[in-house]
């Protein structure tokens, strides 16, 4: 406890902040490549099998996934608002906003689970259908990212409740923000690519 | 840009560091020097394992019939694991080990940017190695190190799944290490050392890390799909169920072509250091060598399909032939720069230097056969023959491994504080060089004559060649034990090296050997030109260094008059 | 024993810091450097090297050169060097990126001020912070996308606006929420390079005839 109290009043070394942020960006760079391979498998299928994709879309509908998209966008917004609060030395605001981020993330994962259940009831499973495997691989990989992000968000909230972070010491929140926004960006692209186009 | 302020967690790292303690190397440690040694020792262990597999392959190939192995399947397992172990568990971790040990020292930093992450990246490797080898108990992978489906999806045993998980872990380890290297190079250089005053080894590590971060995820993506195919019942690579078998080949070579540069670029960096130091001459074309590393890293992403000339439609082959030829240009720039560095220098034929010269000669042969393979007509004729095997080993053994050996002889005094025995080093070189040449050069010939690779039974008319190859390979394998013996006796009885036995100007020699826990006592002052040998200023700098850090062993037999610049310095 | 070693270390440290603190002292290693930096070494003309350093073959070549032809060669070499020097400067300028404090000040400046947009002569002021404003745009674009997807038939005129809209959304999040707009340029470079490589890979995969066939 005392250690954390000490930490929050002393500014972080700017080099440390710079290091951590750069490392996060490099990690995201490598994540871009993994996602690109999974997305490529879908795009290749989509280009060659327009009709199959269309049928699946008409069967599943857009409402649930659109709701999910709005949830994730909102969680991203909550995330950046939380970062803004801690810069103004408002730890309560930070906890509230990041808590909201985590809740929205959990609801996202839950709704994705509902969607998967609906789809597999219609016979679209990862092992049983050409569309299925290419649909589940990227979306589930993204879902795994969301789950990790939710756990991380809860960690940030827990750390903040113990009195961590301060107006000069918030790189932990900032780096988590980079990760979370990246997950959001990937979903923005996946949503358009898989569900809309 | 910034000064050296990496925080080291309190209470870790060795304080004095004069002794080389084994139990320290078996524990979790965040000191980059210990992690570097851990990498190197783990990698060397797997070098012995992979080497033993290679010896078994050569033993099998002494006769045209299957005799040592039970059947072709076990032969397939042999060369699959030989290739994978040598690439993913020997060369890549060994280079990471050199990078870990040397990079912070060369940059005058106290540690890497993320010491904990560094240790974590290392400790992913032993479990990955165990996973890989434990496949032998459940039906080892038998699809070659390239693991093309359907061999790897429909035919291979459960070992293939373990293989894929193992490579996944190794890839993660590489990516984390690469991120660490890039951040360290960008943010932790000392005051006064711009990008273009860095040692060329740091440039090589930078280029390597860029490839690692951007290319390894391709393999991770591909392996994820492969694992899904094997475990979850998907059919990404199975055309019978709507998959695409070419997808794996593409994705694999998206990674693996850049990956050959992951394996060779650090060796290039070491060579730049060693040639310049041991010929007492400034490196020729510093900028050219530095920027050609970056050029190789970027152009390396555009050439992958030359591994698939025989599976592509004809019109797609031409662009990749052109880019493959283009990438020979920056490599050629490096080779000519090194030759120009040697020209007119005062060459000291130390063990490190002879291995570096061995690298130069053998790598050029590998490069030339690479250009031959890059041209479509030749490739179509010799694809899947021993010509390909020969090319690969000329660049990976004649290149990377000779570079690693040179690096061991050059930096062993820094790492342990003792010199390696030069006489044994020369014998090691002679046997390795001759054994290597007669192992792999005849493979060009049998390849052109049409002996296919990856087969245990071959036409009887190739037996003469194969006996020669096998005998030479046994010589080469035995030679490695000379190095091991040398290391063991030198650790106990070697000459005390002192801080700077090679009279080198880079920063890693500006501290005691082995370095203390935080590398330097005070902030080291870099010499502005890391390769300014043969100048009065360099001589004075080294003279001052000697006054501060004590006399080193006179490994280069430099005559040191008090007032004038000696010829070699 | 340990004390002795510590004492020696302290002495060595004193000596080293002495030199570091007085780099202008006449005996400091950085002074009197003939070839201080790599660039200096390059600039050093060959003629000024001591004779025993210049190899004989080079001396012979030098003897063949007239002053005019030498100047012409120099000029040509300088022009050949220009592109490489431009690359070198670009890489070195990475070090001149704004410091962490400057970046934070810039971000703080943006995130507190109300959003003002000037369109021609007219000015719109939104009494909200930039993040909420961006969130509103993101939501609007998503709604627009869903509407397009519902009413347009599959085809080029559906794909194009959808692709553009989603790219705009992604760029907005990266520029504003991830602070790429104000932050170190190298972060933008670090994320752009893999996107370019991934696009090359995907486009290539699209041109390769697929071995998948409907059965």
Short mmCIF file of N, CA and C in Angstrom, two decimals, chain C residues 113-212:
data_model
loop_
_atom_site.label_atom_id
_atom_site.label_comp_id
_atom_site.label_asym_id
_atom_site.label_seq_id
_atom_site.Cartn_x
_atom_site.Cartn_y
_atom_site.Cartn_z
N UNK C 113 -10.61 21.61 -24.71
CA UNK C 113 -11.26 22.70 -25.44
C UNK C 113 -12.53 22.20 -26.13
N UNK C 114 -13.56 23.06 -26.25
CA UNK C 114 -14.72 22.67 -27.05
C UNK C 114 -14.32 22.52 -28.51
N UNK C 115 -15.09 21.71 -29.23
CA UNK C 115 -14.74 21.44 -30.62
C UNK C 115 -15.27 22.55 -31.51
N UNK C 116 -14.38 23.12 -32.27
CA UNK C 116 -14.78 24.19 -33.19
C UNK C 116 -14.45 23.76 -34.60
N UNK C 117 -15.46 23.83 -35.47
CA UNK C 117 -15.22 23.43 -36.85
C UNK C 117 -15.57 24.60 -37.75
N UNK C 118 -14.66 24.96 -38.63
CA UNK C 118 -14.87 26.06 -39.54
C UNK C 118 -15.11 25.51 -40.93
N UNK C 119 -16.31 25.84 -41.48
CA UNK C 119 -16.62 25.42 -42.84
C UNK C 119 -16.83 26.69 -43.65
N UNK C 120 -15.88 27.03 -44.49
CA UNK C 120 -16.00 28.28 -45.22
C UNK C 120 -16.06 29.44 -44.25
N UNK C 121 -17.13 30.24 -44.37
CA UNK C 121 -17.25 31.42 -43.51
C UNK C 121 -17.93 31.09 -42.19
N UNK C 122 -18.57 29.91 -42.12
CA UNK C 122 -19.38 29.62 -40.94
C UNK C 122 -18.59 28.79 -39.93
N UNK C 123 -18.86 29.02 -38.68
CA UNK C 123 -18.15 28.32 -37.62
C UNK C 123 -19.16 27.59 -36.75
N UNK C 124 -18.91 26.30 -36.54
CA UNK C 124 -19.78 25.53 -35.66
C UNK C 124 -19.03 25.24 -34.37
N UNK C 125 -19.64 25.49 -33.25
CA UNK C 125 -19.01 25.18 -31.98
C UNK C 125 -19.83 24.13 -31.26
N UNK C 126 -19.19 23.03 -30.89
CA UNK C 126 -19.87 21.98 -30.13
C UNK C 126 -19.36 22.03 -28.72
N UNK C 127 -20.28 22.19 -27.79
CA UNK C 127 -19.85 22.37 -26.41
C UNK C 127 -19.59 21.01 -25.75
N UNK C 128 -18.63 20.30 -26.28
CA UNK C 128 -18.30 18.98 -25.74
C UNK C 128 -16.83 18.72 -26.01
N UNK C 129 -16.29 17.71 -25.35
CA UNK C 129 -14.88 17.45 -25.61
C UNK C 129 -14.72 16.64 -26.89
N UNK C 130 -13.49 16.58 -27.34
CA UNK C 130 -13.24 15.99 -28.66
C UNK C 130 -13.59 14.51 -28.70
N UNK C 131 -13.44 13.80 -27.56
CA UNK C 131 -13.66 12.35 -27.57
C UNK C 131 -15.13 12.03 -27.76
N UNK C 132 -16.00 12.78 -27.06
CA UNK C 132 -17.43 12.55 -27.22
C UNK C 132 -17.86 12.91 -28.64
N UNK C 133 -17.27 13.97 -29.17
CA UNK C 133 -17.58 14.41 -30.53
C UNK C 133 -17.24 13.30 -31.53
N UNK C 134 -16.03 12.73 -31.36
CA UNK C 134 -15.62 11.64 -32.25
C UNK C 134 -16.55 10.44 -32.09
N UNK C 135 -16.96 10.18 -30.84
CA UNK C 135 -17.85 9.05 -30.60
C UNK C 135 -19.16 9.24 -31.37
N UNK C 136 -19.65 10.48 -31.37
CA UNK C 136 -20.89 10.76 -32.11
C UNK C 136 -20.69 10.47 -33.60
N UNK C 137 -19.54 10.90 -34.14
CA UNK C 137 -19.27 10.64 -35.56
C UNK C 137 -19.21 9.14 -35.84
N UNK C 138 -18.51 8.41 -34.95
CA UNK C 138 -18.38 6.96 -35.14
C UNK C 138 -19.76 6.30 -35.15
N UNK C 139 -20.61 6.70 -34.19
CA UNK C 139 -21.95 6.13 -34.15
C UNK C 139 -22.73 6.44 -35.41
N UNK C 140 -22.63 7.69 -35.86
CA UNK C 140 -23.35 8.09 -37.06
C UNK C 140 -22.90 7.29 -38.27
N UNK C 141 -21.58 7.14 -38.41
CA UNK C 141 -21.08 6.41 -39.56
C UNK C 141 -21.52 4.94 -39.51
N UNK C 142 -21.56 4.37 -38.30
CA UNK C 142 -21.99 2.98 -38.19
C UNK C 142 -23.44 2.84 -38.63
N UNK C 143 -24.28 3.77 -38.17
CA UNK C 143 -25.69 3.75 -38.58
C UNK C 143 -25.79 3.84 -40.10
N UNK C 144 -25.01 4.76 -40.67
CA UNK C 144 -25.02 4.94 -42.12
C UNK C 144 -24.65 3.63 -42.82
N UNK C 145 -23.61 2.97 -42.27
CA UNK C 145 -23.17 1.71 -42.86
C UNK C 145 -24.29 0.68 -42.86
N UNK C 146 -24.96 0.59 -41.70
CA UNK C 146 -26.00 -0.44 -41.59
C UNK C 146 -27.12 -0.14 -42.60
N UNK C 147 -27.47 1.16 -42.74
CA UNK C 147 -28.51 1.53 -43.69
C UNK C 147 -28.09 1.14 -45.10
N UNK C 148 -26.84 1.48 -45.46
CA UNK C 148 -26.37 1.13 -46.81
C UNK C 148 -26.45 -0.37 -47.02
N UNK C 149 -25.99 -1.12 -46.00
CA UNK C 149 -25.98 -2.58 -46.15
C UNK C 149 -27.40 -3.13 -46.31
N UNK C 150 -28.38 -2.44 -45.69
CA UNK C 150 -29.75 -2.95 -45.77
C UNK C 150 -30.40 -2.64 -47.10
N UNK C 151 -30.10 -1.45 -47.67
CA UNK C 151 -30.88 -1.06 -48.86
C UNK C 151 -30.19 -1.36 -50.17
N UNK C 152 -28.82 -1.41 -50.17
CA UNK C 152 -28.15 -1.60 -51.46
C UNK C 152 -28.02 -3.09 -51.76
N UNK C 153 -28.08 -3.46 -53.06
CA UNK C 153 -27.79 -4.85 -53.43
C UNK C 153 -26.27 -5.08 -53.40
N UNK C 154 -25.90 -6.35 -53.26
CA UNK C 154 -24.48 -6.67 -53.23
C UNK C 154 -23.83 -6.22 -54.53
N UNK C 155 -22.68 -5.59 -54.43
CA UNK C 155 -22.02 -5.13 -55.64
C UNK C 155 -21.05 -4.02 -55.32
N UNK C 156 -20.47 -3.48 -56.37
CA UNK C 156 -19.43 -2.48 -56.19
C UNK C 156 -19.93 -1.26 -55.43
N UNK C 157 -21.14 -0.81 -55.74
CA UNK C 157 -21.63 0.43 -55.12
C UNK C 157 -22.07 0.24 -53.68
N UNK C 158 -22.10 -0.98 -53.23
CA UNK C 158 -22.31 -1.22 -51.81
C UNK C 158 -20.96 -1.37 -51.12
N UNK C 159 -20.05 -2.08 -51.77
CA UNK C 159 -18.74 -2.33 -51.16
C UNK C 159 -17.97 -1.05 -50.96
N UNK C 160 -17.96 -0.18 -51.99
CA UNK C 160 -17.09 0.99 -51.93
C UNK C 160 -17.43 1.92 -50.76
N UNK C 161 -18.70 2.40 -50.64
CA UNK C 161 -18.98 3.29 -49.50
C UNK C 161 -18.76 2.62 -48.16
N UNK C 162 -19.07 1.32 -48.08
CA UNK C 162 -18.87 0.62 -46.81
C UNK C 162 -17.39 0.60 -46.45
N UNK C 163 -16.55 0.29 -47.45
CA UNK C 163 -15.12 0.23 -47.18
C UNK C 163 -14.61 1.60 -46.74
N UNK C 164 -15.06 2.64 -47.46
CA UNK C 164 -14.58 3.98 -47.12
C UNK C 164 -15.02 4.35 -45.71
N UNK C 165 -16.30 4.07 -45.40
CA UNK C 165 -16.80 4.45 -44.07
C UNK C 165 -16.03 3.73 -42.97
N UNK C 166 -15.78 2.44 -43.16
CA UNK C 166 -15.10 1.73 -42.08
C UNK C 166 -13.65 2.18 -41.95
N UNK C 167 -13.03 2.51 -43.09
CA UNK C 167 -11.66 3.02 -43.00
C UNK C 167 -11.62 4.34 -42.25
N UNK C 168 -12.61 5.21 -42.55
CA UNK C 168 -12.65 6.50 -41.84
C UNK C 168 -12.80 6.27 -40.35
N UNK C 169 -13.69 5.33 -39.99
CA UNK C 169 -13.89 5.05 -38.57
C UNK C 169 -12.59 4.57 -37.92
N UNK C 170 -11.93 3.63 -38.59
CA UNK C 170 -10.69 3.10 -38.01
C UNK C 170 -9.65 4.21 -37.85
N UNK C 171 -9.54 5.05 -38.88
CA UNK C 171 -8.54 6.12 -38.81
C UNK C 171 -8.88 7.11 -37.70
N UNK C 172 -10.19 7.39 -37.53
CA UNK C 172 -10.58 8.33 -36.47
C UNK C 172 -10.17 7.79 -35.10
N UNK C 173 -10.46 6.50 -34.88
CA UNK C 173 -10.10 5.93 -33.58
C UNK C 173 -8.59 6.00 -33.36
N UNK C 174 -7.84 5.63 -34.41
CA UNK C 174 -6.38 5.63 -34.23
C UNK C 174 -5.85 7.04 -34.03
N UNK C 175 -6.39 8.00 -34.79
CA UNK C 175 -5.84 9.35 -34.71
C UNK C 175 -6.20 10.03 -33.40
N UNK C 176 -7.46 9.87 -32.95
CA UNK C 176 -7.89 10.64 -31.78
C UNK C 176 -7.82 9.82 -30.49
N UNK C 177 -8.42 8.62 -30.51
CA UNK C 177 -8.43 7.85 -29.26
C UNK C 177 -7.05 7.31 -28.93
N UNK C 178 -6.32 6.90 -29.95
CA UNK C 178 -4.98 6.36 -29.69
C UNK C 178 -3.92 7.45 -29.79
N UNK C 179 -4.34 8.68 -29.96
CA UNK C 179 -3.45 9.85 -29.91
C UNK C 179 -2.36 9.83 -30.98
N UNK C 180 -2.59 9.13 -32.08
CA UNK C 180 -1.54 9.12 -33.11
C UNK C 180 -1.30 10.51 -33.67
N UNK C 181 -2.37 11.37 -33.60
CA UNK C 181 -2.29 12.70 -34.19
C UNK C 181 -1.19 13.53 -33.53
N UNK C 182 -1.09 13.40 -32.20
CA UNK C 182 -0.11 14.25 -31.51
C UNK C 182 1.16 13.51 -31.15
N UNK C 183 1.08 12.18 -31.08
CA UNK C 183 2.18 11.43 -30.47
C UNK C 183 3.34 11.27 -31.44
N UNK C 184 4.36 10.62 -30.92
CA UNK C 184 5.59 10.36 -31.67
C UNK C 184 5.28 9.75 -33.05
N UNK C 185 5.91 10.30 -34.09
CA UNK C 185 5.62 9.82 -35.43
C UNK C 185 6.00 8.37 -35.63
N UNK C 186 6.96 7.90 -34.84
CA UNK C 186 7.44 6.52 -35.06
C UNK C 186 6.34 5.52 -34.72
N UNK C 187 5.39 5.91 -33.86
CA UNK C 187 4.28 5.00 -33.58
C UNK C 187 3.44 4.80 -34.83
N UNK C 188 3.18 5.91 -35.53
CA UNK C 188 2.42 5.80 -36.77
C UNK C 188 3.16 4.93 -37.78
N UNK C 189 4.48 5.12 -37.84
CA UNK C 189 5.27 4.29 -38.77
C UNK C 189 5.19 2.83 -38.38
N UNK C 190 5.25 2.58 -37.05
CA UNK C 190 5.25 1.20 -36.58
C UNK C 190 3.95 0.50 -36.93
N UNK C 191 2.84 1.21 -37.01
CA UNK C 191 1.58 0.55 -37.31
C UNK C 191 1.30 0.56 -38.82
N UNK C 192 1.90 1.50 -39.55
CA UNK C 192 1.64 1.57 -40.99
C UNK C 192 2.35 0.45 -41.74
N UNK C 193 3.61 0.18 -41.34
CA UNK C 193 4.40 -0.81 -42.06
C UNK C 193 3.72 -2.18 -42.10
N UNK C 194 3.25 -2.72 -40.96
CA UNK C 194 2.59 -4.03 -41.04
C UNK C 194 1.31 -3.98 -41.85
N UNK C 195 0.60 -2.83 -41.83
CA UNK C 195 -0.63 -2.76 -42.62
C UNK C 195 -0.29 -2.87 -44.10
N UNK C 196 0.79 -2.18 -44.51
CA UNK C 196 1.20 -2.26 -45.92
C UNK C 196 1.58 -3.70 -46.27
N UNK C 197 2.37 -4.33 -45.40
CA UNK C 197 2.81 -5.70 -45.69
C UNK C 197 1.62 -6.64 -45.74
N UNK C 198 0.68 -6.45 -44.79
CA UNK C 198 -0.49 -7.33 -44.77
C UNK C 198 -1.33 -7.13 -46.03
N UNK C 199 -1.42 -5.87 -46.50
CA UNK C 199 -2.20 -5.62 -47.71
C UNK C 199 -1.55 -6.30 -48.91
N UNK C 200 -0.20 -6.21 -48.99
CA UNK C 200 0.50 -6.90 -50.08
C UNK C 200 0.16 -8.38 -50.04
N UNK C 201 0.23 -8.96 -48.84
CA UNK C 201 -0.02 -10.39 -48.71
C UNK C 201 -1.44 -10.74 -49.14
N UNK C 202 -2.42 -9.96 -48.65
CA UNK C 202 -3.82 -10.29 -48.96
C UNK C 202 -4.09 -10.13 -50.45
N UNK C 203 -3.57 -9.03 -51.02
CA UNK C 203 -3.81 -8.81 -52.45
C UNK C 203 -3.19 -9.92 -53.27
N UNK C 204 -1.98 -10.37 -52.84
CA UNK C 204 -1.35 -11.46 -53.57
C UNK C 204 -2.21 -12.73 -53.49
N UNK C 205 -2.69 -13.01 -52.28
CA UNK C 205 -3.51 -14.22 -52.12
C UNK C 205 -4.74 -14.15 -53.01
N UNK C 206 -5.27 -12.93 -53.21
CA UNK C 206 -6.46 -12.80 -54.05
C UNK C 206 -6.14 -13.08 -55.51
N UNK C 207 -4.89 -12.83 -55.93
CA UNK C 207 -4.57 -13.05 -57.35
C UNK C 207 -4.22 -14.50 -57.63
N UNK C 208 -3.80 -15.24 -56.57
CA UNK C 208 -3.46 -16.65 -56.82
C UNK C 208 -4.74 -17.43 -57.03
N UNK C 209 -4.81 -18.20 -58.11
CA UNK C 209 -6.02 -19.01 -58.30
C UNK C 209 -6.18 -19.96 -57.12
N UNK C 210 -7.33 -19.94 -56.52
CA UNK C 210 -7.53 -20.78 -55.35
C UNK C 210 -7.62 -22.24 -55.76
N UNK C 211 -7.06 -23.11 -54.91
CA UNK C 211 -7.19 -24.53 -55.20
C UNK C 211 -8.49 -25.08 -54.64
N UNK C 212 -9.25 -24.20 -53.96
CA UNK C 212 -10.52 -24.67 -53.42
C UNK C 212 -11.54 -24.73 -54.55
#
